[in-house]
CSV table of C-alpha atoms and ligand atoms in Angstrom, one decimal:
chain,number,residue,atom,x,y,z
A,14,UNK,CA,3.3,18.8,-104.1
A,15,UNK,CA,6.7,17.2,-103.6
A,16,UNK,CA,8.6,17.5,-100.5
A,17,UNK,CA,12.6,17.8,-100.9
A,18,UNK,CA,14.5,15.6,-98.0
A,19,UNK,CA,15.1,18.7,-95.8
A,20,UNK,CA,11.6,19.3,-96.0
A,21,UNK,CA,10.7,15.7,-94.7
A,22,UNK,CA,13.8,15.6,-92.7
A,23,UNK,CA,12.6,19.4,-90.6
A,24,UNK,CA,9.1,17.9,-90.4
A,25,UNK,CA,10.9,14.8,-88.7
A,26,UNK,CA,13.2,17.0,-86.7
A,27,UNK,CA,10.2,19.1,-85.5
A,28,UNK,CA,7.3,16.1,-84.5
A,29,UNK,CA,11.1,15.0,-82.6
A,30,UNK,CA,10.7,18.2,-80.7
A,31,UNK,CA,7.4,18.1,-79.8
A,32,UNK,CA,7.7,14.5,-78.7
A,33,UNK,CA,10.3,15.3,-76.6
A,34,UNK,CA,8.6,18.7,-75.0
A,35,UNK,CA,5.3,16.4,-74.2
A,36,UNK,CA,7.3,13.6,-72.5
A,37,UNK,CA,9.5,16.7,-70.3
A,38,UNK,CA,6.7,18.7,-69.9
A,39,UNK,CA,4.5,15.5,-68.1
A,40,UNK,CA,4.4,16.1,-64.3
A,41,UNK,CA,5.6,12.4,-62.6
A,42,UNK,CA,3.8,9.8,-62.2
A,43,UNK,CA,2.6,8.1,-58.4
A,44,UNK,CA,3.6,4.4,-58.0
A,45,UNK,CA,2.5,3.3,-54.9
A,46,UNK,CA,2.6,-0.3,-53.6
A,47,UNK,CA,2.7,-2.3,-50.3
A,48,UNK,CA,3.1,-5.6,-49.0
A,49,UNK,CA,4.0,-7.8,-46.1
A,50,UNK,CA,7.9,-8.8,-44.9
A,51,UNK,CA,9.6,-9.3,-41.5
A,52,UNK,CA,6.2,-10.3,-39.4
A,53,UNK,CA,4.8,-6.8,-40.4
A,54,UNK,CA,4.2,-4.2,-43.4
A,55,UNK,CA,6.3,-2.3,-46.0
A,56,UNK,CA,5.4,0.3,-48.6
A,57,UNK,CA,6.5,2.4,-51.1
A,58,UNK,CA,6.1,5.6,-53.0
A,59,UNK,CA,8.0,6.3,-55.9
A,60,UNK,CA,7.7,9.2,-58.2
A,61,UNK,CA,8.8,9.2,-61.7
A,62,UNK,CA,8.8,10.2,-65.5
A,63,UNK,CA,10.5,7.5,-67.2
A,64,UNK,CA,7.4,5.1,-68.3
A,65,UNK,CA,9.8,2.2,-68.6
A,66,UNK,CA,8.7,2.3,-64.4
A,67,UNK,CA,6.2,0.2,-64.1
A,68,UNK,CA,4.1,-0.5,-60.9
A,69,UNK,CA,4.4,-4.6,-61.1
A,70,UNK,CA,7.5,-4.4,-62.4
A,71,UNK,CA,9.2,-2.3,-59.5
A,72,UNK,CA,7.4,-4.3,-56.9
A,73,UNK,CA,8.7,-7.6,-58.2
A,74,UNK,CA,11.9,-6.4,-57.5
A,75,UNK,CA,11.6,-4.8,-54.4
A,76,UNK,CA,10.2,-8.5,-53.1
A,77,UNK,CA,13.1,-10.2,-54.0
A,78,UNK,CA,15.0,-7.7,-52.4
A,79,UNK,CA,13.0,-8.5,-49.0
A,80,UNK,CA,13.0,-12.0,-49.9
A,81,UNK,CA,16.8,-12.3,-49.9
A,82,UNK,CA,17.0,-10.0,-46.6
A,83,UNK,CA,14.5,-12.1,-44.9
A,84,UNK,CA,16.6,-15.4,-46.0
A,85,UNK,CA,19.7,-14.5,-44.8
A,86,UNK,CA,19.2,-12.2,-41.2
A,87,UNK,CA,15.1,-13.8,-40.1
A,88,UNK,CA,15.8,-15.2,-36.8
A,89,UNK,CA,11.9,-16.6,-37.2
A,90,UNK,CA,13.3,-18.7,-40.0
A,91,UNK,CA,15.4,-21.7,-39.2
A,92,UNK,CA,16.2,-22.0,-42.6
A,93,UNK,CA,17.9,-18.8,-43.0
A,94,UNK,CA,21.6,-18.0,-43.0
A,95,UNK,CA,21.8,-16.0,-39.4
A,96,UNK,CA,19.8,-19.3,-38.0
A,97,UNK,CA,22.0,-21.9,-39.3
A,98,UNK,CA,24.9,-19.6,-37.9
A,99,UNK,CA,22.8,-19.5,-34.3
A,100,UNK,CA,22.5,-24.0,-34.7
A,101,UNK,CA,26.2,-24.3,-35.7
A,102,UNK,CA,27.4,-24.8,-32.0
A,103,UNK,CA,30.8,-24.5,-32.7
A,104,UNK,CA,33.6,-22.3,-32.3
A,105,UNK,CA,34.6,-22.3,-35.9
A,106,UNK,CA,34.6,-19.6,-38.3
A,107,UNK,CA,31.4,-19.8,-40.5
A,108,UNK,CA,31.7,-18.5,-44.3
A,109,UNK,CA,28.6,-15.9,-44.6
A,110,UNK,CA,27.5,-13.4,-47.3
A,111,UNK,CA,28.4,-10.0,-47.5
A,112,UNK,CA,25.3,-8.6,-46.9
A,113,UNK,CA,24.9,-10.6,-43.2
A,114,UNK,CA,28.4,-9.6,-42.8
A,115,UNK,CA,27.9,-5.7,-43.4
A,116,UNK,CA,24.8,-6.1,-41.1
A,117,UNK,CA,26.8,-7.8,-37.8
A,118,UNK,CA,29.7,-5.3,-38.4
A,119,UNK,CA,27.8,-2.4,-38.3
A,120,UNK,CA,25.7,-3.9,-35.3
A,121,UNK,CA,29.4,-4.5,-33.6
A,122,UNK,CA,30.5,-0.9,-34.0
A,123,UNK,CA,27.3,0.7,-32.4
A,124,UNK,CA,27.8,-1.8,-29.8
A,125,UNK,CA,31.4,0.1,-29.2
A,126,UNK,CA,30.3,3.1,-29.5
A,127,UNK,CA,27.2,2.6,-27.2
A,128,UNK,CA,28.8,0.7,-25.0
A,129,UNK,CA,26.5,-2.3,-25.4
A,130,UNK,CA,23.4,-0.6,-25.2
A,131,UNK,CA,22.8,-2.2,-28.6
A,132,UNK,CA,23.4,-5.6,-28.0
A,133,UNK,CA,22.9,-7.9,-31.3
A,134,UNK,CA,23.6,-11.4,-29.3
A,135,UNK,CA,20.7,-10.7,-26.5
A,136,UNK,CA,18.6,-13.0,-28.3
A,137,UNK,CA,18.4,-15.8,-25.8
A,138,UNK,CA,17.4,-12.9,-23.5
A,139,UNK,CA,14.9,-11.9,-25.7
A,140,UNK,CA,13.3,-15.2,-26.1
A,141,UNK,CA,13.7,-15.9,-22.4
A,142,UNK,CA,11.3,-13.2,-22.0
A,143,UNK,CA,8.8,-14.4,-24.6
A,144,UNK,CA,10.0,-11.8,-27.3
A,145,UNK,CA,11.3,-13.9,-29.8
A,146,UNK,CA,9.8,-16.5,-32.4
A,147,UNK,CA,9.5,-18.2,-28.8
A,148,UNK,CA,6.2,-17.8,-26.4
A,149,UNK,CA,5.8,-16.3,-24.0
A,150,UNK,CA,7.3,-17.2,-20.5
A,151,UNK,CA,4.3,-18.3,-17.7
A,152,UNK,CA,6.3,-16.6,-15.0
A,153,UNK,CA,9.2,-14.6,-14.8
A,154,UNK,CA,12.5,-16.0,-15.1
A,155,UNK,CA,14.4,-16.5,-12.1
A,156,UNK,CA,17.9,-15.2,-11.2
A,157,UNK,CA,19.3,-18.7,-12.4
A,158,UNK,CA,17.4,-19.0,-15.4
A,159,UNK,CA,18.6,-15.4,-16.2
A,160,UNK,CA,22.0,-16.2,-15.4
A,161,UNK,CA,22.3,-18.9,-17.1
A,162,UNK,CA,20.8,-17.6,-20.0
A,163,UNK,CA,23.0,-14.1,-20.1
A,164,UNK,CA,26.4,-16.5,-20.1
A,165,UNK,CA,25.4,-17.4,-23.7
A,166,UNK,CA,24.9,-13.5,-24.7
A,167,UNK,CA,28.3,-10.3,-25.0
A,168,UNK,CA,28.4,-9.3,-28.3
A,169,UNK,CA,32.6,-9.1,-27.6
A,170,UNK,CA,32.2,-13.3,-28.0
A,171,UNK,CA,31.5,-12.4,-31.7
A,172,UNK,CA,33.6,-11.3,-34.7
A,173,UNK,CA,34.1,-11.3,-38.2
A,174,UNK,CA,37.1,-12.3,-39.7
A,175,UNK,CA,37.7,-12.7,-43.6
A,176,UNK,CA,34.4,-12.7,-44.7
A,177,UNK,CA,34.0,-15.7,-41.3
A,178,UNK,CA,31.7,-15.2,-38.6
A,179,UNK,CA,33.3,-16.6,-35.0
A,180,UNK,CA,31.6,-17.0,-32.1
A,181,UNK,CA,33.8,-17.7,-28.4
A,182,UNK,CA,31.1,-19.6,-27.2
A,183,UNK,CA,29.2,-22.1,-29.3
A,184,UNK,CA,26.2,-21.2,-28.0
A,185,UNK,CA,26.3,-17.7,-28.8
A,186,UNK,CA,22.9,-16.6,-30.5
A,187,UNK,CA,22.6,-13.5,-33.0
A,188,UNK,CA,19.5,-11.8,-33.3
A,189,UNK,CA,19.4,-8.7,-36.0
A,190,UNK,CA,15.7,-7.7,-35.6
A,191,UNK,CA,16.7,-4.6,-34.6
A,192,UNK,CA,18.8,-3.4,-37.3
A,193,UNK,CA,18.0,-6.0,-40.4
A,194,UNK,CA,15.0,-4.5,-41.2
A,195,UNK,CA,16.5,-0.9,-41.3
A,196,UNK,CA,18.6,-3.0,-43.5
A,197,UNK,CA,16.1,-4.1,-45.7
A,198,UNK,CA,14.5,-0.5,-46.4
A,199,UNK,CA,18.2,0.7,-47.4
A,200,UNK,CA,18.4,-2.3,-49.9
A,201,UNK,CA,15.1,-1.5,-51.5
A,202,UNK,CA,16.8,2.2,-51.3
A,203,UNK,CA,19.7,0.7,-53.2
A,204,UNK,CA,17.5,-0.8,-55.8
A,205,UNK,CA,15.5,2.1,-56.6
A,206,UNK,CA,19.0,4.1,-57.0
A,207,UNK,CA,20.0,1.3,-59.4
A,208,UNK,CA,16.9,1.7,-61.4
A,209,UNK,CA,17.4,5.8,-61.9
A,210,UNK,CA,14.9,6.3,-59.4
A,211,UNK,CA,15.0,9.8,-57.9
A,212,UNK,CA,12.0,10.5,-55.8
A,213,UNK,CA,11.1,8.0,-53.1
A,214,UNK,CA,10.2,6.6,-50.1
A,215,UNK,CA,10.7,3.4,-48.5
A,216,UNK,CA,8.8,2.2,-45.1
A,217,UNK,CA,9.1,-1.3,-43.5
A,218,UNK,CA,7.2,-1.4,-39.9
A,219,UNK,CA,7.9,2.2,-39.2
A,220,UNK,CA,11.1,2.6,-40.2
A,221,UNK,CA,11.6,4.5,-43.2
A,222,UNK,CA,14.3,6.2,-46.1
A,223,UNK,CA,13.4,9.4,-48.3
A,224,UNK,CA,15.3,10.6,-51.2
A,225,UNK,CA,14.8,13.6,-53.3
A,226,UNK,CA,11.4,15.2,-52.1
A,227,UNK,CA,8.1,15.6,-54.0
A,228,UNK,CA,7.7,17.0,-56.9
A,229,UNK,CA,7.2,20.5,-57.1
A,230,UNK,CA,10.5,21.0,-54.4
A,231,UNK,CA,8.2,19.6,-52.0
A,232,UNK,CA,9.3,18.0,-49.0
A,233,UNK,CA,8.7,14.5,-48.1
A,234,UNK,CA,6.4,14.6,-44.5
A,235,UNK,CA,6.2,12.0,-41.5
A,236,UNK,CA,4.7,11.2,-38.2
A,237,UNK,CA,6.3,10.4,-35.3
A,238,UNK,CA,3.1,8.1,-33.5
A,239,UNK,CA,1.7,9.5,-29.7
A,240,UNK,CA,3.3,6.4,-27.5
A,241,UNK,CA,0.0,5.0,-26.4
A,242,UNK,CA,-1.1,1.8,-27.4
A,243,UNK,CA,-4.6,2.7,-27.3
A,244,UNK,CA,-4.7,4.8,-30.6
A,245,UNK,CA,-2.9,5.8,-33.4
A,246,UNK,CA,-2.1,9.6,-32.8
A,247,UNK,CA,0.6,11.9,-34.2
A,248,UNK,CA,2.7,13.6,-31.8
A,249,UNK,CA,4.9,15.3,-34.1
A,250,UNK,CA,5.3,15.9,-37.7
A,251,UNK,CA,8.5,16.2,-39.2
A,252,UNK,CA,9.8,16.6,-43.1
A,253,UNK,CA,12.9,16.1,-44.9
A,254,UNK,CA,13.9,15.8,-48.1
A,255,UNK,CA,16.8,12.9,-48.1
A,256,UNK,CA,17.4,11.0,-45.0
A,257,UNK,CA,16.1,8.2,-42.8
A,258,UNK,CA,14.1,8.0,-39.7
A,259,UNK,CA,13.7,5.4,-36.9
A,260,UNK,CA,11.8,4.9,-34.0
A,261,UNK,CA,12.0,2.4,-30.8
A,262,UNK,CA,9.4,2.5,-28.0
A,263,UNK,CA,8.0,-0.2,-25.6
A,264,UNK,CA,4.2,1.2,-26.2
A,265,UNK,CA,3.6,-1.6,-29.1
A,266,UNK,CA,4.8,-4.5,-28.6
A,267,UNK,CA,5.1,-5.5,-24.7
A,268,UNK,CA,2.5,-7.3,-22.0
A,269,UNK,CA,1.6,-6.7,-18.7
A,270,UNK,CA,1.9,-9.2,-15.9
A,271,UNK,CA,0.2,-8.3,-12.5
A,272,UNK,CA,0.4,-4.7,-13.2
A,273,UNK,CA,3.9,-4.8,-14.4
A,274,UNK,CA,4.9,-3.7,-18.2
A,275,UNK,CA,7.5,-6.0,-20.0
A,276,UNK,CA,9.2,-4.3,-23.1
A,277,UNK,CA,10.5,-5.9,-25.8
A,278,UNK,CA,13.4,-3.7,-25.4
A,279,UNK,CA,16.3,-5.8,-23.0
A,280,UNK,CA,18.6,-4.5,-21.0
A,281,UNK,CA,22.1,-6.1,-22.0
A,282,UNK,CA,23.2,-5.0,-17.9
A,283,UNK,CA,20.7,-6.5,-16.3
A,284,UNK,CA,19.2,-9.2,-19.2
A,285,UNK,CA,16.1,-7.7,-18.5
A,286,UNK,CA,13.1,-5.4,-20.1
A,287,UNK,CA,14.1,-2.1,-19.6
A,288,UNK,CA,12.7,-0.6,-16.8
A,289,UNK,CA,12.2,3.5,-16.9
A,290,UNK,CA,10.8,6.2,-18.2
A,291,UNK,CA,11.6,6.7,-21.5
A,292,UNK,CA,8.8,5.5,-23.7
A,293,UNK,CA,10.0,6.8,-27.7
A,294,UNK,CA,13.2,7.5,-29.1
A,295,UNK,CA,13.0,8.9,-32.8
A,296,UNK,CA,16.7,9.1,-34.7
A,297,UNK,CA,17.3,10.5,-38.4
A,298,UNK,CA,20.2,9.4,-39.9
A,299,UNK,CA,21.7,9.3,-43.5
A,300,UNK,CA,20.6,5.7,-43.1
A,301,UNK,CA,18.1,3.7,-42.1
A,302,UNK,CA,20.2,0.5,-40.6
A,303,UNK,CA,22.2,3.1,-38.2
A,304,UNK,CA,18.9,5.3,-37.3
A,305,UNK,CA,17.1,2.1,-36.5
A,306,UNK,CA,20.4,0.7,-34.4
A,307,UNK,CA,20.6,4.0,-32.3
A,308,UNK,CA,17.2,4.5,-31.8
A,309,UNK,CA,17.4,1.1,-29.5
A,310,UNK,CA,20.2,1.9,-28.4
A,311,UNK,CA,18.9,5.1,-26.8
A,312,UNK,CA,15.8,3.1,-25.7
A,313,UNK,CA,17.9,1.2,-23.4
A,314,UNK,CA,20.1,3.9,-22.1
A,315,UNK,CA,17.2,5.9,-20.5
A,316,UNK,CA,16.4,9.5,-20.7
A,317,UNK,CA,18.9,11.2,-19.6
A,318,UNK,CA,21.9,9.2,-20.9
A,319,UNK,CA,19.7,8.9,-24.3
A,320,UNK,CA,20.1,12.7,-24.5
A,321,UNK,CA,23.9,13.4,-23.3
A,322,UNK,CA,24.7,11.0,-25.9
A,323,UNK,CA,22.5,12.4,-28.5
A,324,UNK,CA,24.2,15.6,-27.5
A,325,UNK,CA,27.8,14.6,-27.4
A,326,UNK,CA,27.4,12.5,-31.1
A,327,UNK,CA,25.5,15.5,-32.6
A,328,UNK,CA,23.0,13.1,-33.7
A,329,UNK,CA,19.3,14.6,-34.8
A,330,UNK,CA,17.4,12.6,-32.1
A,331,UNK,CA,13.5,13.0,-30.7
A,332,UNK,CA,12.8,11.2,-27.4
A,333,UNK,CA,9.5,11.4,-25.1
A,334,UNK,CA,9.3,10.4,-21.7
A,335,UNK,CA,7.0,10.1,-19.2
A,336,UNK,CA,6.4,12.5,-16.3
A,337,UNK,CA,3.8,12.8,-13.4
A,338,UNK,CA,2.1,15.1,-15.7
A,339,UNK,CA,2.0,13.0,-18.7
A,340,UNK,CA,4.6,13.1,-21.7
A,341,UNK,CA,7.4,15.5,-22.0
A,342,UNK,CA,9.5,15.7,-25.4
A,343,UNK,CA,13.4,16.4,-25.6
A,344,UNK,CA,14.6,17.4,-29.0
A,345,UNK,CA,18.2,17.5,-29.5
A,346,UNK,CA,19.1,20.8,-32.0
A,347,UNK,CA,20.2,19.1,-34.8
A,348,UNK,CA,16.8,17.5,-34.6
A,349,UNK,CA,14.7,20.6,-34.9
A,350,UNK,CA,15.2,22.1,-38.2
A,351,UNK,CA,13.2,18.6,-39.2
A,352,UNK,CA,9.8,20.1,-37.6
A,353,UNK,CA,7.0,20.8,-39.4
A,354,UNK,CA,3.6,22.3,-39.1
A,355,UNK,CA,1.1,20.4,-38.3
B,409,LIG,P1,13.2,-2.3,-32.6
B,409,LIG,O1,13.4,-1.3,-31.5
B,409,LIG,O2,13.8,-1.9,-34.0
B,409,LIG,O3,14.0,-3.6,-32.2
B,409,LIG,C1,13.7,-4.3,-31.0
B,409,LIG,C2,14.0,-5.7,-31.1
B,409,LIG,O4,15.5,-5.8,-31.1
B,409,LIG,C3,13.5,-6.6,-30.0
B,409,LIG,O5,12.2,-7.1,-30.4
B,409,LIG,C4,14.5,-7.6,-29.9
B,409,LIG,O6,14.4,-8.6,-30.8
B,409,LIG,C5,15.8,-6.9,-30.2
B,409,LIG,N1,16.4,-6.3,-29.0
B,409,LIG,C6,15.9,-6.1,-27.8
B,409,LIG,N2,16.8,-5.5,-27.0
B,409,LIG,C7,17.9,-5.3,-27.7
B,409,LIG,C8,19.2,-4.7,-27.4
B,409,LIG,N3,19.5,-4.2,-26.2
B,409,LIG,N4,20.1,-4.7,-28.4
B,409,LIG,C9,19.8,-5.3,-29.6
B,409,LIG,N5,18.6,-5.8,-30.0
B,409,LIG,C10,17.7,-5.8,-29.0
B,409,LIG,N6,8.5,-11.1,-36.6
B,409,LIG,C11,7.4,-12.0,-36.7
B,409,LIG,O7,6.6,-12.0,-35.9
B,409,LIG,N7,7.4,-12.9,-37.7
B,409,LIG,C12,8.4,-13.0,-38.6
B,409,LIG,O8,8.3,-13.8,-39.6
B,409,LIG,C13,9.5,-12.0,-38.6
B,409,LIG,N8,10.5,-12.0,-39.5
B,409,LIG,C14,11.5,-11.1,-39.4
B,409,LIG,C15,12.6,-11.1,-40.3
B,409,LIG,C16,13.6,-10.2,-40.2
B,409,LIG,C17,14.7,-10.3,-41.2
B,409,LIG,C18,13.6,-9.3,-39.2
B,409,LIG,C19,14.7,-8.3,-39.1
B,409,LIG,C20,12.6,-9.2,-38.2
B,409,LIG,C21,11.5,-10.2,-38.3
B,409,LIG,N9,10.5,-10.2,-37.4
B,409,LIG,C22,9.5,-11.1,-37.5
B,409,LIG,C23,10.6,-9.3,-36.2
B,409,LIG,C24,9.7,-8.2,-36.2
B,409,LIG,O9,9.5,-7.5,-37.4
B,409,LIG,C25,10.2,-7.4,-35.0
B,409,LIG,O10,9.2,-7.1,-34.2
B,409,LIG,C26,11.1,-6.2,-35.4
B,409,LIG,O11,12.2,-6.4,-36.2
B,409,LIG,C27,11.5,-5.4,-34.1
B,409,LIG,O12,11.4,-4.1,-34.6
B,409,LIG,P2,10.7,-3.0,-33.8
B,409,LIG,O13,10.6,-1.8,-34.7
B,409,LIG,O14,9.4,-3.4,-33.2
B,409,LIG,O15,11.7,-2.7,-32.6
C-alpha cells in the first residue's frame, strides 16, 4: 500500500511528538563532580535535562573558572595578579582586571559598613602570626614587631580608581582569602547560569551557592558543622532553595601555644587573633562573596556586637558561642525560616 505525503508527513509529525514527550517526560539527570582549588576542596551538584550537559564537559569549565580566580586573587601564589600588586612597592596606580577589582571594592564597602571588622589589608598581620603562605611564628610577636607590622595594614590606605588599584603606603599588602573564594563559588554560579543551568549547587571549603531546589520542588539542605575540632558533627540543618551560605569560626584552623588558642581570625584593633567567645558565625546571603565577607566580619566583632549588627542590617545570620555550660546558639529572625528538621 502507498502512503500519500500527509500520511508520511502525520507519521513524522507524530514519532515528533513522542520524541518530544520522552525527552520532557525524563526526570533530570545527577552530575556530580569535585576537585581541589584554593589549598582545599570544591564540589558540585548540578541537575539537568538537556543531555548536551555533560559531566567532563561542565567540570572542564568550572576548572578554568577556579583556575583564573586562583591566578588573579591567591596570595599563596607569587605569580598571581593580587601578589605582583602586594611586590609592586610603589605608590602608583596599578592597572588590574575587573574581576580583582569587583572583589577589593566589595571588600572596601564591608569594611565601611563594618567598620573595619573586615579588614582585606591585615595580611602582614596574618602572616606575622603564622596564618599566611608564611610559617608559623616560634613565639609571639612582640609589641614592636606588632607595631611595626600594623603600620603597613588600614584598608583606608587602599583604593580603586579607574579600573587602578592605589595603595598610600608601598608596602601595603592585600590579602582576599576571606572573600575570593566566596568569589570563586559565585563565578562557577555564573557559569552554570550561562550554560542554562537551573538546579545547582556550588561548595568551595564550606562556603556554598544554591539555585533552584531539587527536583520534585524539593529544597536544597545543609549543615552548619558542631564547632569542635575533634569531629565532624551537625549542629544545625538548614534548607533553601536560592541563596548562599557562609561560615567563619576559629575551631579549624588555629594552634595552641602553652594553653593559649591562636585563630586565624585577626583583630584589625588590636592586630591580633581574636580573643572571645564567639566560636561560629553562619550568614545567608543572595551571594556567596558578601555571606563569606560578613560572616568574618561578625567573627571579629564578638557576640554581642555580631548580633546587634545582624539585628540592625536585617541580615539572616546563625552564631554560637561558648558559655560555662557549653555552646549556646543565637539565631537572628530572618535566619529562622531557613531551619529544617533534622
Ligand atoms: P574565612 O573566615 O573565610 O577567612 C579567614 C581568613 O581571612 C584568614 O585565614 C585570613 O587570611 C583572613 N583574615 C583574618 N582576619 C581577617 C580580617 N579581620 N579581615 C579580613 N580578612 C581576615 N591556602 C593554602 O593553604 N594553599 C593555597 O594554595 C591556597 N590558595 C588560595 C587561593 C585563593 C584564591 C584563596 C582565596 C585562598 C587560598 N588559600 C590557600 C587559603 C585557604 O583556602 C584559606 O584557608 C581560606 O581562604 C580561609 O578561609 P576560611 O573559610 O578558613 O576562613
Amino acid at each position: 500500500m502507498m502512503l500519500s505525503k500527509l500520511s508520511i508527513a502525520k507519521i513524522w509529525l507524530a514519532l515528533l511528538g513522542l520524541a518530544f514527550l520522552v525527552s520532557c517526560s525524563d526526570s533530570p539527570e545527577k552530575i556530580s563532580f569535585s576537585g581541589k582549588t584554593m589549598g582545599t576542596t570544591y564540589s558540585v551538584t548540578v541537575y539537568s535535562k538537556d543531555p548536551r550537559h555533560n559531566k567532563e564537559e561542565i567540570q572542564k569549565k568550572v576548572d578554568i573558572v577556579l583556575k583564573r580566580v586562583n591566578a588573579q586573587m591567591s596570595t599563596y601564589d607569587p605569580e598571581s595578579e593580587l601578589s605582583q600588586f602586594n611586590q609592586f612597592k610603589s605608590t602608583q596606580p596599578m592597572v588590574i582586571s575587573r574581576d580583582l577589582e569587583r572583589v577589593v571594592n566589595r571588600g572596601l564597602e564591608i569594611a565601611e559598613e563594618t567598620e573595619g571588622a573586615l579588614d582585606i589589608t591585615v595580611g602582614p598581620l596574618v602572616n606575622l602570626w603564622g596564618f599566611g603562605p608564611q610559617a608559623r611564628p616560634e613565639k609571639e610577636p612582640s609589641e614592636e614587631e606588632l607595631n611595626a607590622v600594623r603600620e603597613k595594614t588600614g584598608y583606608q590606605k587602599l583604593r580603586v580608581e579607574n579600573h587602578q588599584l592605589i595603595k598610600d603606603n608601598p608596602e601595603l599588602y592585600v590579602d582576599l582569602s576571606t572573600i575570593a573564594k566566596g568569589y570563586g563559588v559565585d563565578r562557577v554560579a555564573h557559569l552554570l547560569d550561562q550554560l542554562r543551568i537551573k538546579q545547582y549547587l556550588v561548595e568551595i571549603g564550606g562556603e556554598v551557592i544554591a539555585k533552584g531546589g531539587k527536583p520534585d520542588e524539593a529544597l536544597w539542605r545543609l549543615a552548619i558543622e558542631k564547632p569542635v575540632s575533634t569531629e565532624r558533627a551537625v549542629q544545625r540543618v538548614v534548607q533553601f532553595k536560592d541563596g548562599a551560605l557562609a561560615t567563619s569560626g576559629d575551631y579549624r584552623n588555629y594552634y595552641e601555644e602553652d594553653g593559649k588558642r591562636y585563630s586565624h581570625i585577626i583583630d584589625p584593633v588590636t592586630g591580633a587573633p581574636v580573643q572571645h567567645n564567639l566560636v561560629s558565625t553562619s550568614v545567608y546571603a543572595e551571594d556567596t562573596m558578601s555571606a563569606d565577607a560578613y560572616a568574618t566580619a561578625l567573627f571579629v566583632m564578638g557576640t554581642e556586637k555580631a548580633k546587634s549588627f545582624a539585628k540592625k542590617h536585617n541580615m539572616a545570620v546563625m552564631l554560637i558561642y561558648k558559655t560555662d555550660d557549653g555552646f549556646e546558639e543565637y539565631m537572628s529572625e530572618a535566619f529562622k525560616p531557613l531551619l529544617a528538621e533534622q
